[in-house]
Short mmCIF file of C-alpha atoms in Angstrom, two decimals:
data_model
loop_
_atom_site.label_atom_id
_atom_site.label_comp_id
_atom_site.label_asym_id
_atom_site.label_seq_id
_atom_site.Cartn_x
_atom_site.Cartn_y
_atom_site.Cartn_z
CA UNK F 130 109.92 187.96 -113.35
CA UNK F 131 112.07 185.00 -114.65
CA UNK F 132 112.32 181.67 -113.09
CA UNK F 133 115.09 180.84 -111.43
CA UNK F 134 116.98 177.60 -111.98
CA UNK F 135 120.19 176.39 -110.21
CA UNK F 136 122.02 173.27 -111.47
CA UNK F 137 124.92 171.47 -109.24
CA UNK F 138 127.21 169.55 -111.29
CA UNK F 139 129.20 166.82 -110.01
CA UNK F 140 132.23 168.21 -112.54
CA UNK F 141 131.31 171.19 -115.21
CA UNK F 142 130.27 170.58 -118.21
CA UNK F 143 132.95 169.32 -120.97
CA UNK F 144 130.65 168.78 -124.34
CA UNK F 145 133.51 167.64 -126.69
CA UNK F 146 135.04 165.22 -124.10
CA UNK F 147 131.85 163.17 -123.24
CA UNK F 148 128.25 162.58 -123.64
CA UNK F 149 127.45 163.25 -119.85
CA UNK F 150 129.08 166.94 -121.23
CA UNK F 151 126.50 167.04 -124.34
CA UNK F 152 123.54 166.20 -122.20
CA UNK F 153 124.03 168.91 -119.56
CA UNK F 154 124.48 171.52 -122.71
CA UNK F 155 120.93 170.03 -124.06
CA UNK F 156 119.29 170.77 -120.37
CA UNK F 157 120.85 174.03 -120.26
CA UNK F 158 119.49 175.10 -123.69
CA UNK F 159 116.11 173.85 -123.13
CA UNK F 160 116.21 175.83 -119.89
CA UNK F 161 117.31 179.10 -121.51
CA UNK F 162 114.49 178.29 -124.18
CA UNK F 163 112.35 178.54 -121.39
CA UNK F 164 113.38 181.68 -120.18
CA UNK F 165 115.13 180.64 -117.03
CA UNK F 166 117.69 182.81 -115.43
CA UNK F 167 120.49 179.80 -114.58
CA UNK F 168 123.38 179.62 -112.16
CA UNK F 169 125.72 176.81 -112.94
CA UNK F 170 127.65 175.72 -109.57
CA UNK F 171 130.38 173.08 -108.91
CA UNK F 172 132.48 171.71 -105.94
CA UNK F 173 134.59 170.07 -109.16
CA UNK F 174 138.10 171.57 -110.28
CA UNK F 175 137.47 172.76 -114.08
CA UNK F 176 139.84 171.58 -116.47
CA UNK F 177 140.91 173.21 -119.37
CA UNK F 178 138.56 171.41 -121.19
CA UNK F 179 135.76 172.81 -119.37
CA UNK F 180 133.13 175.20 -121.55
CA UNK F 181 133.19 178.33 -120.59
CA UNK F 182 129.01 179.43 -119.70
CA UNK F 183 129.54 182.44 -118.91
CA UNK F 184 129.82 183.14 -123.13
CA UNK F 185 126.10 181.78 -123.07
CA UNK F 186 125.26 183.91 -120.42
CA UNK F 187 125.21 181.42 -117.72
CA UNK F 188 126.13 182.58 -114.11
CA UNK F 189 129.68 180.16 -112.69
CA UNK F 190 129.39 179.65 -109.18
CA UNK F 191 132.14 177.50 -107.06
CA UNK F 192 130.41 175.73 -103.98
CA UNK F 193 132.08 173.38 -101.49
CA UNK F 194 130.54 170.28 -99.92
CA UNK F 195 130.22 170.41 -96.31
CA UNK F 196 130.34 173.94 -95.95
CA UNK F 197 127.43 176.05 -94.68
CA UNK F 198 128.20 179.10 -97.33
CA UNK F 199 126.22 177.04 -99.13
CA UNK F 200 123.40 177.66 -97.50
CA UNK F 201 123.76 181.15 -97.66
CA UNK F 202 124.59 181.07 -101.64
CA UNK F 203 120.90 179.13 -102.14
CA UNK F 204 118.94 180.96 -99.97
CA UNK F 205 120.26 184.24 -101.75
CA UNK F 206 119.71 183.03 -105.10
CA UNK F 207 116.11 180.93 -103.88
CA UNK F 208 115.47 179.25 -106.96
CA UNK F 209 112.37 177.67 -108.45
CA UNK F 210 113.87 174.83 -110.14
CA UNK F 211 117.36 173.37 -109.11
CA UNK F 212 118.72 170.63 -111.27
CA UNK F 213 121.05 167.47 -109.71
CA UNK F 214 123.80 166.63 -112.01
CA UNK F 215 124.06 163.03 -110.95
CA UNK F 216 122.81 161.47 -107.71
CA UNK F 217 125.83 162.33 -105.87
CA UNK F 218 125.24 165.96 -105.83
CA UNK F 219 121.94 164.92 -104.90
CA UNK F 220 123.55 163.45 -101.55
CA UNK F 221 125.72 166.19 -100.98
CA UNK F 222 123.24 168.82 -101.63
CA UNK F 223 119.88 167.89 -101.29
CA UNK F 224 119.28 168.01 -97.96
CA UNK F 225 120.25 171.78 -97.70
CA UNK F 226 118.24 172.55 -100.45
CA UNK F 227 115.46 171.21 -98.98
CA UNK F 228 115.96 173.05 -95.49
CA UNK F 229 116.54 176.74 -97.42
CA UNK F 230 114.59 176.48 -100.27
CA UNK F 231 111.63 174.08 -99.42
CA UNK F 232 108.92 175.17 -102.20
CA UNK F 233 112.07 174.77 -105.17
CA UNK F 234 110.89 171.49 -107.56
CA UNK F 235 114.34 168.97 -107.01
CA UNK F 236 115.23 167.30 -110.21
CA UNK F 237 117.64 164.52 -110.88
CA UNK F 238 119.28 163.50 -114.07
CA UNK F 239 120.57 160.35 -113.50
CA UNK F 240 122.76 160.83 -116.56
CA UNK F 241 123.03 156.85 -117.12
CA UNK F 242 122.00 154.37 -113.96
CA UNK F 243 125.02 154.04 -112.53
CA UNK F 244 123.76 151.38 -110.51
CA UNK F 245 123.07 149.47 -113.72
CA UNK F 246 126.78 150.12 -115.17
CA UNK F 247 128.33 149.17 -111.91
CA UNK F 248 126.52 145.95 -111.69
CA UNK F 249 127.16 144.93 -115.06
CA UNK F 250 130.57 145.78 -114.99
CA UNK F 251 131.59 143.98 -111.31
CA UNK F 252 129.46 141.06 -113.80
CA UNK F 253 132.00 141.37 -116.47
CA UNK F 254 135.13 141.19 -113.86
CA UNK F 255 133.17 137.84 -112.19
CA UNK F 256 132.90 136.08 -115.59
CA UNK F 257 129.16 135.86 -114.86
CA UNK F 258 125.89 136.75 -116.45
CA UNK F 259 124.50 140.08 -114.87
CA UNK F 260 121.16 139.58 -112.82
CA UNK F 261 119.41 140.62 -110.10
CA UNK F 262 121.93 140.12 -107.56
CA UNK F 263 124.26 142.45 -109.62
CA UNK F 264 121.65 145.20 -110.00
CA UNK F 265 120.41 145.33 -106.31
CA UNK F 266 123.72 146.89 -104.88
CA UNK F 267 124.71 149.07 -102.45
CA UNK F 268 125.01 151.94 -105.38
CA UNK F 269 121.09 150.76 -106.55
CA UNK F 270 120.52 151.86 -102.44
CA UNK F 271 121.62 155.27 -102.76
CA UNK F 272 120.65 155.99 -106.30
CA UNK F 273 116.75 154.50 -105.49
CA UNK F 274 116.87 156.55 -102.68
CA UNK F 275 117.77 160.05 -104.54
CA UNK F 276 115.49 159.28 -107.19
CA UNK F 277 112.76 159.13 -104.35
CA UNK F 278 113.50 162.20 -102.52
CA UNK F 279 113.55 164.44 -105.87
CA UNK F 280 110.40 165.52 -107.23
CA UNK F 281 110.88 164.41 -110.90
CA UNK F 282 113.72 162.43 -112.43
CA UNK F 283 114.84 162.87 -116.16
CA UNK F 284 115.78 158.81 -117.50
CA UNK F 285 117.75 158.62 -120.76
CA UNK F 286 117.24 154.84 -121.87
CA UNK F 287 113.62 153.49 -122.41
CA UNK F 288 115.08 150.39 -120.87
CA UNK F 289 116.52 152.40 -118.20
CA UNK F 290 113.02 153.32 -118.05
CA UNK F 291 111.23 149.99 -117.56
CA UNK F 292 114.11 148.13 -115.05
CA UNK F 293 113.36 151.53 -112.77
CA UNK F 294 109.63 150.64 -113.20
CA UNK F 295 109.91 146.93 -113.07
CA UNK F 296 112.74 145.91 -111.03
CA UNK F 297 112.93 148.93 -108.48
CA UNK F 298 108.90 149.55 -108.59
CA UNK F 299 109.51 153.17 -108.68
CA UNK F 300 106.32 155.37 -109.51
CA UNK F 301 106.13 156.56 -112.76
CA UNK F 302 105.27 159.90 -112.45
CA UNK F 303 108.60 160.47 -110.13
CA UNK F 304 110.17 159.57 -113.60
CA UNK F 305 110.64 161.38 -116.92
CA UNK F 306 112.13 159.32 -120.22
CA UNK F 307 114.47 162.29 -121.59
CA UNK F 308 116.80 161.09 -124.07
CA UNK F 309 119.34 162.92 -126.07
CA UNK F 310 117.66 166.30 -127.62
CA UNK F 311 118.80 166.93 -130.80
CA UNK F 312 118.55 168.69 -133.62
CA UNK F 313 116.94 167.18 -137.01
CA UNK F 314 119.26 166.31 -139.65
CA UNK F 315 118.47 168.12 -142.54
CA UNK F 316 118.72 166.96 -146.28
CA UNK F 317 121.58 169.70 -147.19
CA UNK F 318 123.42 168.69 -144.28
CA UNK F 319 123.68 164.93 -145.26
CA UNK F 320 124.29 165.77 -149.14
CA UNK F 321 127.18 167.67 -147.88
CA UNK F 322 129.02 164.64 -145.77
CA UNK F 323 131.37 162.90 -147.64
CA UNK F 324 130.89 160.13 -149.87
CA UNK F 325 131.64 156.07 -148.86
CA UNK F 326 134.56 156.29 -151.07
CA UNK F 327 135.86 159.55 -150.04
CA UNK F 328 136.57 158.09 -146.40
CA UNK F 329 138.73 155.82 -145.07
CA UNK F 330 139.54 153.47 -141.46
CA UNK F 331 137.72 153.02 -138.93
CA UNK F 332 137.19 154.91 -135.69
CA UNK F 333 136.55 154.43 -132.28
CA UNK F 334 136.24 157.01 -129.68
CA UNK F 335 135.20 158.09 -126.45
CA UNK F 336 136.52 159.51 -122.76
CA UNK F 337 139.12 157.11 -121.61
CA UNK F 338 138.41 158.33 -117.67
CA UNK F 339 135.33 156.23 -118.50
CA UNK F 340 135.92 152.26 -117.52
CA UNK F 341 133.75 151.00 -120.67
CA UNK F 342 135.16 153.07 -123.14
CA UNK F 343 139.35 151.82 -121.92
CA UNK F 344 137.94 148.20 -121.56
CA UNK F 345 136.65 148.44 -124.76
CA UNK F 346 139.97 150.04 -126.75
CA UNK F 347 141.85 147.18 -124.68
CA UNK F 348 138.95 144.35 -125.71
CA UNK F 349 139.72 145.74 -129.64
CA UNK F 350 143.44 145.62 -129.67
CA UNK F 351 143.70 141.75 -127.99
CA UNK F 352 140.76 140.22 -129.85
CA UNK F 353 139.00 142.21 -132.31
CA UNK F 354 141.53 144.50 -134.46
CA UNK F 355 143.89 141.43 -135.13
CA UNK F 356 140.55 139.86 -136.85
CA UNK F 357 139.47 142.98 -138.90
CA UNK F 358 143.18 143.74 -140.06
CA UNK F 359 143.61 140.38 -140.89
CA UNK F 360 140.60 140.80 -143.78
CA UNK F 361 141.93 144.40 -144.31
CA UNK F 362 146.03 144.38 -143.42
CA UNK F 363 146.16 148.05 -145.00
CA UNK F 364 143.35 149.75 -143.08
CA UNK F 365 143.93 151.54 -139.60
CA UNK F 366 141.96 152.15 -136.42
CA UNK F 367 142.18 155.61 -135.09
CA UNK F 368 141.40 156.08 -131.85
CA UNK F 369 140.03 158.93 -129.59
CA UNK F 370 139.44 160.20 -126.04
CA UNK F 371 139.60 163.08 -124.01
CA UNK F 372 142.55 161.92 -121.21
CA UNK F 373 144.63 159.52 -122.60
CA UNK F 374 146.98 158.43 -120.08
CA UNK F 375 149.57 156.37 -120.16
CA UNK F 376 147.83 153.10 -119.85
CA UNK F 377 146.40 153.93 -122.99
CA UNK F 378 149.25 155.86 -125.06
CA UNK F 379 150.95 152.56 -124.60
CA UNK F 380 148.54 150.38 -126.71
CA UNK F 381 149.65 152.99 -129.66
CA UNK F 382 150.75 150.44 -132.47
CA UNK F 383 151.42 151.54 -136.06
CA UNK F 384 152.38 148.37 -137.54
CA UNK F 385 149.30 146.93 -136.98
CA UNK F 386 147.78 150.03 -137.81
CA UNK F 387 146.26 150.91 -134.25
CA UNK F 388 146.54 154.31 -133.67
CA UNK F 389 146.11 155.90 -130.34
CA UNK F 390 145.23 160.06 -131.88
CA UNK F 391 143.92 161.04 -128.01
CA UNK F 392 141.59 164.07 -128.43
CA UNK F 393 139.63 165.80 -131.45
CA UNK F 394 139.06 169.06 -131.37
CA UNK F 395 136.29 168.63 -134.01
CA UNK F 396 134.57 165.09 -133.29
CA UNK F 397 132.72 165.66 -136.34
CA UNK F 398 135.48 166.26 -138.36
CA UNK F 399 136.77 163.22 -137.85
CA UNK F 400 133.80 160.98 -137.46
CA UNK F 401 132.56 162.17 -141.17
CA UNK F 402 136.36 161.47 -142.65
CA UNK F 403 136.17 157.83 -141.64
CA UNK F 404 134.09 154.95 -142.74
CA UNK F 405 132.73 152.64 -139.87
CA UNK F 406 132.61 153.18 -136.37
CA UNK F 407 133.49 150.91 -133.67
CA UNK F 408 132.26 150.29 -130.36
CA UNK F 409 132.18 147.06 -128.84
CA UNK F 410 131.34 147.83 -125.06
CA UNK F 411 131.28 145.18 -123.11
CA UNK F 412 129.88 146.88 -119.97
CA UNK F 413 127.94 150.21 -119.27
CA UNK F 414 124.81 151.82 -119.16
CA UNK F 415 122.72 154.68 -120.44
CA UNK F 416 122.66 155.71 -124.30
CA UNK F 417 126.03 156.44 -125.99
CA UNK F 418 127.04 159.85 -127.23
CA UNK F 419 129.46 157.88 -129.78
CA UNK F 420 127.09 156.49 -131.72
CA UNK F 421 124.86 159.99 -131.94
CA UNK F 422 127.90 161.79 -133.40
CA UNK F 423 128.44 158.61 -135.89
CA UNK F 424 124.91 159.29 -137.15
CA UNK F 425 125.06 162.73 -137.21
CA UNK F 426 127.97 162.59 -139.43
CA UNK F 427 126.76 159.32 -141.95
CA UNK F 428 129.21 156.88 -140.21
CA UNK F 429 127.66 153.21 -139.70
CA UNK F 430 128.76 151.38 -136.60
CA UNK F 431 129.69 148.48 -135.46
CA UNK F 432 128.48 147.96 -132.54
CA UNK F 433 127.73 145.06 -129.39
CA UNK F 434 124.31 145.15 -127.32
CA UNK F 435 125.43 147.15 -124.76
CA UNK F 436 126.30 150.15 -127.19
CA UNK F 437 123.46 150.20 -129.24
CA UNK F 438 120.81 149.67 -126.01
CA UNK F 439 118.12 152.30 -125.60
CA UNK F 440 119.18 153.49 -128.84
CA UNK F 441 117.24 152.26 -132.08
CA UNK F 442 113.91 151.21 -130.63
CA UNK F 443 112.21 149.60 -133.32
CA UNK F 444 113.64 151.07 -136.31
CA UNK F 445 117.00 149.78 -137.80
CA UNK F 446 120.44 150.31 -136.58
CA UNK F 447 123.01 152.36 -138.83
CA UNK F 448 125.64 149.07 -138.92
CA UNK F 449 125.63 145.77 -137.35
CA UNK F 450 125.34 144.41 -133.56
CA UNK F 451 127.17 141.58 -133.11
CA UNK F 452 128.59 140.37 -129.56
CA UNK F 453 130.97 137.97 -130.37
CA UNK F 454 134.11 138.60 -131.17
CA UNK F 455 134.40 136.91 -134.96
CA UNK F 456 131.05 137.76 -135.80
CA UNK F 457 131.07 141.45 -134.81
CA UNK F 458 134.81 141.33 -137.12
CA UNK F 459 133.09 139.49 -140.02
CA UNK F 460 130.14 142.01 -139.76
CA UNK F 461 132.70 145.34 -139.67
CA UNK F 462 134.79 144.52 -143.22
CA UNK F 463 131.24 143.81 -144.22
CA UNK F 464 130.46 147.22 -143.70
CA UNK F 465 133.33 148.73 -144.41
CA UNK F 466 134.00 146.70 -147.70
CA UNK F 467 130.30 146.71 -149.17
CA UNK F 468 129.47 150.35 -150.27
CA UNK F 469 125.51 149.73 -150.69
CA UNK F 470 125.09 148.26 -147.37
CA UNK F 471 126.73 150.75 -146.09
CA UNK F 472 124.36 153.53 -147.56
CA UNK F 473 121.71 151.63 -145.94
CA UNK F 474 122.90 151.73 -142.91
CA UNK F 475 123.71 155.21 -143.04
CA UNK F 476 120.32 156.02 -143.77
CA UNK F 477 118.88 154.53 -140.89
CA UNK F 478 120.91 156.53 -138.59
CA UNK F 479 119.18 159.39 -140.02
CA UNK F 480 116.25 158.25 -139.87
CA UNK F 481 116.72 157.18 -136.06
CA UNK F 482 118.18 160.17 -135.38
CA UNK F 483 115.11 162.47 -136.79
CA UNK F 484 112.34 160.40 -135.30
CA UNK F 485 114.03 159.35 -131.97
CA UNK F 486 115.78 162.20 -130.43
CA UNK F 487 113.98 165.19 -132.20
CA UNK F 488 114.05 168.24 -129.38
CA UNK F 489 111.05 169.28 -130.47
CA UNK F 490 108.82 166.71 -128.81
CA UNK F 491 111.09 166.10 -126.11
CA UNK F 492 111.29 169.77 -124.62
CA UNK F 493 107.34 170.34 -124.29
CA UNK F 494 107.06 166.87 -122.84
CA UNK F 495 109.46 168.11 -120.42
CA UNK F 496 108.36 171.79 -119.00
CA UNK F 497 104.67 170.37 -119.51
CA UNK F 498 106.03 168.32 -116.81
CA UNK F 499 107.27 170.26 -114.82
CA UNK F 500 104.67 173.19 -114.76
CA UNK F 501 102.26 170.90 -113.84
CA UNK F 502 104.25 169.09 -111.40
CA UNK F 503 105.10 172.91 -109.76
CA UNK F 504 101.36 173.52 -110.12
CA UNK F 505 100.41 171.04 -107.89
CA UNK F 506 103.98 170.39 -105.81
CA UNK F 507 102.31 169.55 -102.53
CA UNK F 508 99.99 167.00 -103.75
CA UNK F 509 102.74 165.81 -105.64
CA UNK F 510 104.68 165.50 -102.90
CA UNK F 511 102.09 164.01 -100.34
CA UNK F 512 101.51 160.74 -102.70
CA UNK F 513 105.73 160.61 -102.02
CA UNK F 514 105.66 159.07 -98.60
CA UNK F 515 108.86 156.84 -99.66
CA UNK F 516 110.60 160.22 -100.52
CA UNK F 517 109.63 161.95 -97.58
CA UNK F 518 110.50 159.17 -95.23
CA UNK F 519 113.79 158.98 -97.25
CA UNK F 520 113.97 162.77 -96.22
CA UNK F 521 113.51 162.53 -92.69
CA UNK F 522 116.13 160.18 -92.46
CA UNK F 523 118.90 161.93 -94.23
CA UNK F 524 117.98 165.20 -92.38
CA UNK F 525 118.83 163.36 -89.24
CA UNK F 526 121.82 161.58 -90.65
CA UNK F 527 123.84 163.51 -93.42
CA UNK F 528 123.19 166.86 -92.21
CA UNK F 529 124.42 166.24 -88.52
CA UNK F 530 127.47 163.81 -90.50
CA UNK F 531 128.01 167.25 -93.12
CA UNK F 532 127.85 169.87 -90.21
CA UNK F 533 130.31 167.40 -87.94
CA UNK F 534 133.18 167.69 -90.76
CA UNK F 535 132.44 171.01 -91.42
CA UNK F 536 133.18 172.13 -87.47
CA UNK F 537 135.82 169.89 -87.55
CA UNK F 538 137.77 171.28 -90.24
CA UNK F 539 136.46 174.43 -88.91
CA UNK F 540 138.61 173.61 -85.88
CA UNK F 541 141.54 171.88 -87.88
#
């Protein structure tokens, strides 16, 4: 008999429009790998940019929050494994899971800390250096707290990694580093990208529904493009992003050679057509999906500290990181001008790529994981007190707060 897994996304799964999109596809493939029979289920509105599981052979299941047909739909399906798509879902759901399905192993992926991207970036609007007293907040609370009442939860960043260790004291083996499983680049695949001088402008892309990645097209059109095209007045910077609004339409500017293209279709089509990549985040968290496809397709970046954390480890980046503003220009025509350099640098992307996020050794670190953690659940469990005190509490609280708005509207 198959294991059964059940994953609740906080929105369904949109691989060409983000990273968050890209990672879910990973967990799903390792799961299928595995043998899993998987129902995908939302409370989310697709969009039209959704991917469609079903042509993977993934069960689509709508669910709505605060609604005890829920209950029903997990109990009938009683799965082994279900999977939190953000610790949101982990709030909404959680507690039902754990009343209908008690022996099921509850895993979180955390995605990015957004505790750690929402302190930085209330940081950035202060005009203050991030700290403690940005990280500890009310968002930390809740997200702690989910981590704690799951069994195991999946950790992109190595320095996500340690600040969860460090800074929050959270157990280790309640934590799994899973970064970005990928596939190794293979020698025909790079001989068949096209050449330094076969490409031309830079990009920059990324969803603009995501605060870093607008802050970041705005931070490039007020301070850093006006630096770059002033060293290269004939060179453009084409921008993408799933959901350009108008916000962003309006920073479209084709004198200055700022072009607002909104989304690709092909990310890799485009990313292997131009020459450098930019991304100089300012705020944010996790690992960036921008910077994968860049390497993937032999594009060196440009990039600030924020981008490239969790990313290179100790090997070399594919480009520069540079935080301020005329250095991180200066560093970019660099790049984009010096055609051995640039090889370099593309290199090292590869190599990053291969030895960093290989699938291969992620994916047995993971279900060896998880068997054992399944093997021996209630000991597992038991050494949990924080999570099971964290339990208690939210049995008492969210449930009676959940079924209160669910009579209500019941009555409404």
């Amino acid at each position: 008999m198959k294991n059964k897994l059940l994953i609740i996304g906080h929105v369904w799964p949109e691989p060409k429009s983000s990273a968050a999109g890209s990672r879910m596809m990973q967990l799903i493939e390792a799961f299928q790998k595995e043998d899993y029979e998987i129902i995908f289920a939302s409370a989310c509105a697709k969009s039209d940019n959704a991917f469609d599981l079903s042509a993977i052979g993934i069960v689509q299941a709508n669910i709505e929050m605060n609604q005890s047909s829920f209950d029903h739909f997990v109990k009938s399906f009683n799965p082994d494994v279900v999977l939190f798509d953000r610790f949101m879902t982990e709030e909404q759901f959680g507690w039902r899971v754990v009343e209908h399905c008690p022996e099921a192993l509850r895993i979180l992926d955390t995605e990015d800390l957004h505790s750690l991207r929402k302190g930085r970036q209330q940081a950035f609007k202060d005009g203050k250096t991030f700290d403690a007293s940005y990280l500890f907040n009310d968002f930390a609370k809740r997200e702690m707290a989910s981590i704690y009442r799951c069994d195991l939860s999946l950790i992109i960043s190595e320095v996500e990694m340690d600040i969860l260790n460090n800074e929050f004291k959270i157990p280790d083996n309640l934590l799994i580093y899973l970064p970005f499983q990928l596939d190794a680049v293979a020698a025909q695949e790079i001989s068949g990208l096209p050449e330094f001088d076969n490409r031309k402008h830079f990009i920059s892309i990324g969803n603009f529904l995501h605060e870093p990645n607008y802050n970041s097209i705005l931070y490039l059109k007020e301070t850093v493009w006006p630096l770059i095209r002033e060293k290269l007045p004939n060179i453009e910077l084409h921008i993408y992003g799933a959901y350009a609004s108008q916000k962003v339409n309006q920073l479209h500017d084709v004198k200055n050679g700022f072009l607002i293209k909104g989304f690709a279709s092909d990310v890799n089509e485009v990313m292997a057509n131009s020459r450098v990549c930019l991304a100089p985040l300012r705020f944010g968290a996790g690992l960036k999906g921008k910077l994968v496809d860049a390497m993937k397709n032999g594009t060196p970046c440009m990039m600030t500290t924020i981008a490239a954390e969790g990313m290179y480890g100790t090997l070399e980046p594919n480009g520069y990181i540079e935080d301020a503003p005329e250095l991180f220009a200066e560093a970019a025509v660099l790049l984009y001008q010096n055609k051995s350099i640039w090889k370099e640098r593309q290199c090292n992307g590869f190599k990053v790529l291969n030895e960093r996020f290989n699938k291969i050794i992620f994916h047995d670190r993971l279900f060896s994981t998880i068997i054992d953690t399944i093997k021996h659940l209630q000991k597992h469990r038991d050494n949990n007190f924080t999570g099971q005190m964290l339990l208690h509490h939210i049995l008492q609280s969210t449930k009676y707060m959940s079924k209160w708005i669910e009579e209500k509207n019941g009555r409404s």
